[in-house]
Coordinates of C-alpha atoms and ligand atoms in Angstrom, one line a residue:
M204 CA -47.9 -7.4 22.1
T205 CA -48.3 -6.1 18.6
K206 CA -45.3 -6.6 16.3
A207 CA -44.5 -5.1 12.9
V208 CA -43.8 -8.0 10.6
I209 CA -42.5 -7.8 7.0
T210 CA -44.9 -10.0 5.1
G211 CA -44.0 -9.2 1.5
T212 CA -41.2 -7.7 -0.6
G213 CA -40.9 -6.5 -4.2
F214 CA -38.6 -4.6 -6.5
F215 CA -38.4 -3.0 -9.9
V216 CA -35.4 -2.1 -11.9
P217 CA -35.5 -0.7 -15.5
E218 CA -34.5 -3.0 -18.3
N219 CA -32.0 -0.5 -19.7
V220 CA -28.5 -1.5 -18.7
I221 CA -25.7 1.1 -18.6
T222 CA -22.3 -0.5 -18.4
N223 CA -19.1 1.2 -17.2
Q224 CA -17.9 1.2 -20.8
D225 CA -21.1 3.1 -21.8
L226 CA -20.2 6.0 -19.5
T227 CA -17.0 6.7 -21.3
Q228 CA -19.0 8.3 -24.1
W229 CA -19.8 11.2 -21.7
M230 CA -16.7 11.5 -19.4
D231 CA -13.1 10.4 -18.9
T232 CA -13.5 7.3 -16.9
S233 CA -12.9 3.6 -17.3
D234 CA -14.3 0.2 -16.3
E235 CA -11.1 -0.4 -14.4
W236 CA -11.4 2.8 -12.3
I237 CA -15.1 2.3 -11.5
T238 CA -14.7 -1.4 -10.7
E239 CA -11.7 -0.9 -8.5
R240 CA -13.0 2.2 -6.6
S241 CA -16.7 1.1 -6.2
G242 CA -17.3 -2.5 -7.3
I243 CA -19.9 -1.3 -9.7
K244 CA -20.0 -3.0 -13.2
E245 CA -23.3 -1.7 -14.5
R246 CA -26.5 0.1 -13.4
R247 CA -30.0 0.5 -14.7
W248 CA -31.2 3.9 -16.1
L249 CA -34.8 4.4 -17.3
S250 CA -35.1 4.8 -21.1
R251 CA -35.3 8.3 -22.4
D252 CA -37.3 9.9 -25.2
A253 CA -35.6 11.9 -28.0
E254 CA -35.4 15.0 -25.7
G255 CA -33.7 12.9 -23.0
N256 CA -36.7 12.9 -20.7
S257 CA -37.5 9.8 -18.7
A258 CA -40.4 7.6 -19.9
M259 CA -41.5 6.7 -16.4
T260 CA -41.7 8.5 -13.0
G261 CA -40.2 7.5 -9.7
S262 CA -43.7 6.9 -8.3
E263 CA -44.5 4.6 -11.2
M264 CA -41.3 2.6 -10.5
G265 CA -42.3 2.5 -6.8
A266 CA -45.8 1.3 -7.8
N267 CA -44.3 -1.6 -9.8
A268 CA -42.2 -2.6 -6.8
A269 CA -45.3 -2.2 -4.5
R270 CA -47.5 -4.5 -6.7
M271 CA -44.9 -7.3 -6.4
A272 CA -44.8 -6.8 -2.6
I273 CA -48.6 -6.7 -2.3
E274 CA -48.8 -10.0 -4.2
D275 CA -46.0 -11.5 -2.1
A276 CA -47.8 -10.6 1.1
G277 CA -51.1 -12.0 -0.3
I278 CA -53.1 -8.8 0.5
E279 CA -55.3 -6.5 -1.6
P280 CA -54.0 -2.9 -2.3
T281 CA -57.0 -1.6 -0.3
D282 CA -55.7 -3.3 2.8
I283 CA -52.9 -0.7 3.0
D284 CA -53.8 2.0 5.5
Q285 CA -50.5 3.9 5.4
I286 CA -47.8 4.6 2.7
I287 CA -44.3 5.6 3.6
F288 CA -42.3 6.7 0.5
A289 CA -38.6 7.3 0.9
T290 CA -36.9 9.2 -1.9
L291 CA -34.5 12.1 -2.5
N292 CA -35.9 12.4 -6.1
P293 CA -39.6 13.4 -5.8
D294 CA -41.5 13.6 -9.0
V295 CA -42.3 17.2 -8.3
F296 CA -41.2 19.8 -5.7
F297 CA -44.4 19.1 -3.8
P298 CA -46.5 17.1 -2.9
G299 CA -44.4 14.0 -2.1
N300 CA -44.4 10.8 -4.0
G301 CA -46.6 9.0 -1.4
V302 CA -49.8 10.6 -2.7
F303 CA -48.9 9.7 -6.3
I304 CA -48.6 6.1 -5.3
E305 CA -51.8 6.3 -3.4
D306 CA -53.5 7.3 -6.7
I307 CA -51.7 4.8 -9.0
L308 CA -52.5 1.9 -6.7
G309 CA -56.1 3.0 -6.2
L310 CA -55.9 2.9 -2.4
Q311 CA -58.7 5.4 -1.7
T312 CA -57.6 7.7 1.1
A313 CA -54.8 5.7 2.8
G314 CA -52.4 7.9 4.8
A315 CA -49.3 9.0 2.8
M316 CA -46.0 10.2 4.1
D317 CA -42.7 11.0 2.4
I318 CA -39.2 10.6 3.9
R319 CA -36.4 12.7 2.6
N320 CA -33.5 11.0 4.2
Q321 CA -31.6 9.9 1.1
C322 CA -29.6 6.7 1.4
T323 CA -31.0 6.1 5.0
G324 CA -34.6 6.7 3.9
F325 CA -35.7 3.1 4.0
I326 CA -34.2 2.5 7.5
Y327 CA -36.2 5.5 8.8
G328 CA -39.2 4.2 6.9
L329 CA -39.1 0.8 8.6
A330 CA -38.7 2.5 11.9
A331 CA -41.7 4.7 11.3
A332 CA -43.8 1.8 10.1
D333 CA -42.8 -0.1 13.3
G334 CA -43.9 3.0 15.4
F335 CA -47.2 3.4 13.6
I336 CA -48.0 -0.3 14.0
R337 CA -47.0 -0.5 17.7
A338 CA -49.0 2.7 18.4
G339 CA -52.1 1.4 16.7
T340 CA -52.0 4.2 14.1
A341 CA -51.8 1.7 11.2
R342 CA -52.1 -2.0 10.6
T343 CA -50.8 -2.5 7.1
V344 CA -48.0 -0.2 5.9
L345 CA -46.4 0.0 2.5
V346 CA -42.8 1.2 2.7
I347 CA -41.2 2.1 -0.5
G348 CA -37.7 3.3 -1.5
A349 CA -37.6 4.5 -5.1
E350 CA -35.2 6.7 -7.0
L351 CA -35.1 8.1 -10.5
Q352 CA -31.6 9.5 -10.5
S353 CA -30.5 9.2 -14.1
T354 CA -32.1 12.5 -15.2
A355 CA -30.3 14.4 -12.4
L356 CA -26.7 13.3 -13.0
E357 CA -24.1 15.5 -14.6
L358 CA -22.8 13.5 -17.5
S359 CA -19.4 15.2 -17.9
N360 CA -16.0 15.2 -16.4
N361 CA -17.2 17.6 -13.8
G362 CA -19.8 15.2 -12.5
R363 CA -17.9 11.9 -13.0
D364 CA -17.3 11.2 -9.3
T365 CA -21.1 10.9 -8.7
A366 CA -22.5 10.1 -12.1
V367 CA -20.8 6.7 -12.3
L368 CA -22.2 5.6 -8.9
F369 CA -25.9 6.1 -9.2
G370 CA -28.7 4.0 -10.7
D371 CA -32.5 4.0 -11.0
G372 CA -34.7 1.5 -9.2
A373 CA -37.4 0.8 -6.6
G374 CA -38.0 -1.6 -3.7
A375 CA -41.0 -2.1 -1.4
A376 CA -42.1 -3.9 1.7
I377 CA -45.4 -4.6 3.2
V378 CA -45.2 -4.3 7.0
Q379 CA -48.2 -5.7 9.0
A380 CA -49.4 -5.8 12.6
H381 CA -49.2 -9.3 14.0
E382 CA -50.2 -10.1 17.6
D383 CA -47.7 -12.1 19.8
S384 CA -45.4 -13.1 16.9
D385 CA -41.8 -14.1 17.2
R386 CA -41.2 -12.3 14.0
G387 CA -41.0 -8.6 13.3
I388 CA -38.9 -5.4 13.7
I389 CA -37.1 -5.8 17.0
A390 CA -35.2 -2.5 17.2
S391 CA -34.1 0.6 15.2
V392 CA -31.5 3.2 15.6
L393 CA -31.6 6.5 13.8
H394 CA -29.0 9.3 13.6
S395 CA -28.0 12.5 11.8
Q396 CA -25.3 15.1 11.7
G397 CA -26.3 18.2 9.7
R398 CA -22.9 19.9 9.9
Y399 CA -22.0 17.6 7.1
A400 CA -25.1 18.4 4.9
R401 CA -23.0 20.1 2.2
D402 CA -20.6 17.2 1.9
L403 CA -23.2 15.4 -0.3
Y404 CA -26.0 17.5 -1.6
V405 CA -27.9 19.2 -4.4
E406 CA -28.0 22.9 -3.7
A407 CA -30.7 24.1 -6.2
P408 CA -33.6 24.8 -6.3
I409 CA -33.0 27.0 -3.2
G410 CA -35.8 28.1 -0.9
T411 CA -34.5 31.6 -0.4
Q412 CA -33.9 32.3 -4.1
K413 CA -36.7 34.3 -5.8
G414 CA -38.2 31.9 -8.2
R415 CA -36.1 29.1 -6.6
I416 CA -33.7 28.7 -9.5
T417 CA -32.1 31.0 -12.1
A418 CA -30.6 30.4 -15.6
Q419 CA -27.2 31.3 -14.1
M420 CA -27.5 28.6 -11.4
I421 CA -28.3 26.1 -14.1
E422 CA -25.4 27.4 -16.2
D423 CA -23.1 26.9 -13.1
G424 CA -24.4 23.3 -12.5
R425 CA -25.7 24.1 -9.0
H426 CA -28.7 21.8 -9.6
F427 CA -26.4 18.7 -9.9
P428 CA -25.3 16.5 -7.0
T429 CA -21.9 17.4 -5.4
M430 CA -20.0 15.1 -3.1
N431 CA -16.9 15.1 -1.0
G432 CA -16.3 11.4 -1.7
P433 CA -13.4 10.6 0.7
T434 CA -15.2 12.3 3.6
V435 CA -18.4 10.4 2.9
F436 CA -16.4 7.2 2.6
K437 CA -14.6 7.7 6.0
H438 CA -17.8 8.6 7.9
A439 CA -19.9 5.8 6.2
T440 CA -17.5 3.0 7.2
R441 CA -17.4 4.1 10.8
R442 CA -21.2 4.8 11.2
F443 CA -22.2 1.5 9.5
C444 CA -20.2 -0.4 12.2
E445 CA -21.5 1.8 15.0
S446 CA -25.1 1.3 13.9
I447 CA -24.8 -2.4 13.7
T448 CA -23.3 -2.6 17.1
E449 CA -25.9 -0.2 18.6
V450 CA -29.0 -1.9 17.1
L451 CA -27.7 -5.4 18.2
A452 CA -27.2 -4.1 21.8
K453 CA -30.7 -2.4 21.7
G454 CA -32.3 -5.7 20.5
G455 CA -30.3 -7.9 22.9
A456 CA -28.6 -9.9 20.1
S457 CA -25.0 -10.7 19.1
I458 CA -23.4 -10.5 15.7
D459 CA -23.1 -14.3 15.7
D460 CA -26.9 -14.5 15.8
V461 CA -27.3 -12.5 12.6
A462 CA -28.0 -14.6 9.5
L463 CA -27.7 -11.7 7.0
I464 CA -26.6 -8.1 7.0
V465 CA -28.2 -6.1 4.3
P466 CA -26.2 -2.9 4.0
H467 CA -27.0 0.1 1.8
Q468 CA -25.2 -0.5 -1.5
A469 CA -22.9 2.6 -1.6
N470 CA -19.5 1.2 -2.4
Q471 CA -18.2 -2.4 -2.4
R472 CA -15.1 -1.2 -0.6
I473 CA -17.3 0.2 2.2
T474 CA -19.3 -3.1 2.5
D475 CA -16.0 -5.1 2.6
A476 CA -14.5 -2.8 5.2
V477 CA -17.6 -3.1 7.4
A478 CA -17.7 -6.9 7.0
A479 CA -14.0 -7.1 8.0
R480 CA -14.4 -4.8 11.0
M481 CA -17.5 -6.7 12.2
G482 CA -15.8 -10.1 11.7
V483 CA -18.5 -11.3 9.3
G484 CA -17.8 -13.4 6.2
D485 CA -19.1 -12.4 2.8
E486 CA -21.8 -15.1 2.9
R487 CA -23.5 -13.2 5.6
V488 CA -23.4 -9.8 3.9
F489 CA -25.7 -9.1 0.9
S490 CA -24.3 -7.3 -2.1
N491 CA -25.8 -6.5 -5.5
I492 CA -24.0 -3.2 -6.2
A493 CA -22.1 -4.7 -9.2
K494 CA -25.3 -4.9 -11.2
Y495 CA -27.4 -1.9 -9.9
G496 CA -24.9 0.7 -8.6
N497 CA -26.2 2.9 -5.8
T498 CA -30.0 3.3 -6.0
T499 CA -30.0 5.4 -2.8
A500 CA -33.3 4.8 -0.7
A501 CA -34.0 1.8 -3.0
T502 CA -30.9 -0.3 -2.3
I503 CA -32.1 -2.0 0.9
P504 CA -35.6 -2.9 -0.2
I505 CA -34.3 -4.2 -3.6
A506 CA -31.7 -6.2 -1.7
L507 CA -34.2 -7.6 0.8
A508 CA -36.5 -8.7 -2.1
E509 CA -33.6 -10.3 -4.0
A510 CA -32.2 -12.0 -0.8
V511 CA -35.7 -13.6 -0.2
R512 CA -35.9 -14.9 -3.8
E513 CA -32.3 -16.2 -3.7
G514 CA -33.1 -18.2 -0.6
R515 CA -30.6 -16.2 1.5
L516 CA -33.3 -14.8 3.8
K517 CA -35.8 -17.2 5.4
K518 CA -38.6 -16.9 8.0
G519 CA -37.1 -16.8 11.5
D520 CA -33.7 -15.4 10.4
L521 CA -32.2 -12.5 12.2
V522 CA -31.4 -9.7 9.7
V523 CA -29.7 -6.3 10.1
T524 CA -30.4 -3.5 7.6
V525 CA -28.0 -0.6 7.9
A526 CA -27.4 2.6 5.9
F527 CA -25.5 5.9 5.8
G528 CA -25.9 8.8 3.4
S529 CA -26.4 12.5 2.7
G530 CA -27.4 14.6 5.7
F531 CA -25.3 13.0 7.1
T532 CA -27.9 10.4 8.2
W533 CA -27.4 6.9 9.3
G534 CA -29.1 4.1 11.1
A535 CA -30.1 0.4 11.3
N536 CA -33.0 -2.0 11.9
L537 CA -32.8 -5.4 13.6
I538 CA -35.5 -7.7 12.2
R539 CA -36.7 -11.2 12.9
W540 CA -37.7 -12.2 9.4
Ligands
LIG641 O1 -24.6 6.4 -0.6 C1 -23.9 7.2 0.2 C2 -23.2 8.2 -0.6 N1 -22.0 7.9 -1.3 C3 -21.0 7.2 -0.9 O2 -21.0 6.5 0.1 C4 -19.7 7.4 -1.7 C5 -18.5 7.4 -0.8 N2 -17.3 7.7 -1.5 C6 -16.8 6.8 -2.4 O3 -17.4 5.8 -2.7 C7 -15.5 7.2 -3.1 O4 -15.0 8.3 -2.5 C8 -15.6 7.4 -4.6 C9 -15.9 6.1 -5.3 C10 -16.6 8.4 -4.9 C11 -14.2 7.9 -5.1 O5 -13.2 7.0 -4.8 P1 -11.9 7.6 -4.1 O6 -11.0 6.5 -4.0 O7 -12.3 8.3 -2.8 O8 -11.3 8.6 -5.2 P2 -11.1 10.2 -5.1 O9 -12.4 10.9 -4.9 O10 -10.0 10.4 -4.0 O11 -10.5 10.5 -6.5 C12 -9.3 9.9 -6.9 C13 -9.0 10.4 -8.4 C14 -9.1 11.9 -8.6 O12 -8.1 12.3 -9.4 P3 -6.7 12.9 -8.9 O13 -7.1 14.2 -8.2 O14 -6.1 11.9 -8.0 O15 -5.9 13.2 -10.1 C15 -10.5 12.1 -9.2 O16 -10.5 13.2 -10.0 O17 -10.0 9.8 -9.3 C16 -10.5 10.8 -10.1 N3 -11.9 10.4 -10.4 C17 -12.2 9.6 -11.5 N4 -11.4 9.0 -12.4 C18 -12.0 8.2 -13.3 C19 -13.1 10.8 -9.8 N5 -14.1 10.2 -10.4 C20 -13.6 9.5 -11.5 C21 -14.2 8.7 -12.5 N6 -13.4 8.1 -13.4 N7 -15.5 8.4 -12.5

């Protein structure tokens, strides 16, 4: 039987550190509030030029993460026959970032697909890679989660509930077809509930609007993210736990078998609540939100890459990746590493 095995991981975060204290120059907030409510101490934002424009694109960040994953897997870029790029921050309205990566890495006509599932994007990406590989559609898949969020945040009191949470970054995994391996993606569960789409979203540009966006819409800040934080928090905690339980049942495993849970890094309080409800100690739940904040689709691949390099994830370990985010979307993967 053909299995989809993760053979390499990589990540990229900008050098530019923004501390909680740095944010106080733009909004009424404090290190104490951000630390207590979210567990975040700092995040990385790409450097800007004099006009405030980012020096790098999301695709370029993704390419840096991909290069590390390619080297880690010991393959050549041209071995990749399918790209899956998860982001809510595409470089342009269309096409998606997958094709930009294809060009940057010089892949020469590999398939490219974008996933617009926000914080759950990488979970959907791994599930799609697994499906492609099992179906024989692809043999070496590059799955990327990359987000350039810093240019999209509302740096004012109005946007402070979201602006303090998000960071820039990218993570990548090489997923390859292996025959009769004990390793690989065992099961995935994917869910959504569109009735909550407006509880965490960016409204503009709007498809029905002539010209897609107006000066008035920009004046009103309708191009910035808005979030009903407490609603997202409540649903996230419940859906994280449900997804873990569901993917374990689907894969025929128990929580005691799991070496490491790699949750989407949304809020340390969510991670702690999930760990407590699942009866799992901190040592089996990965967290790096204090240093990177929420990098949306990039949190899980960055965490996987760091977990491997910190020796917390070894070949043969059972790992659960799990996420919840805008849409609402949520899901999990069960992987024999
Ligand atoms: O990746 C998935 C997407 N995102 C999430 O999962 C986020 C889920 N939600 C959360 O993490 C939390 O809801 C937040 C961290 C966003 C907020 O924490 P909270 O404990 O739910 O606070 P709150 O929204 O109920 O706001 C409490 C107070 C409010 O003031 P009043 O109305 O009590 O006077 C806010 O205006 O905190 C105020 N506030 C802030 N104060 C200082 C909101 N943002 C800030 C801020 N600094 N940055």
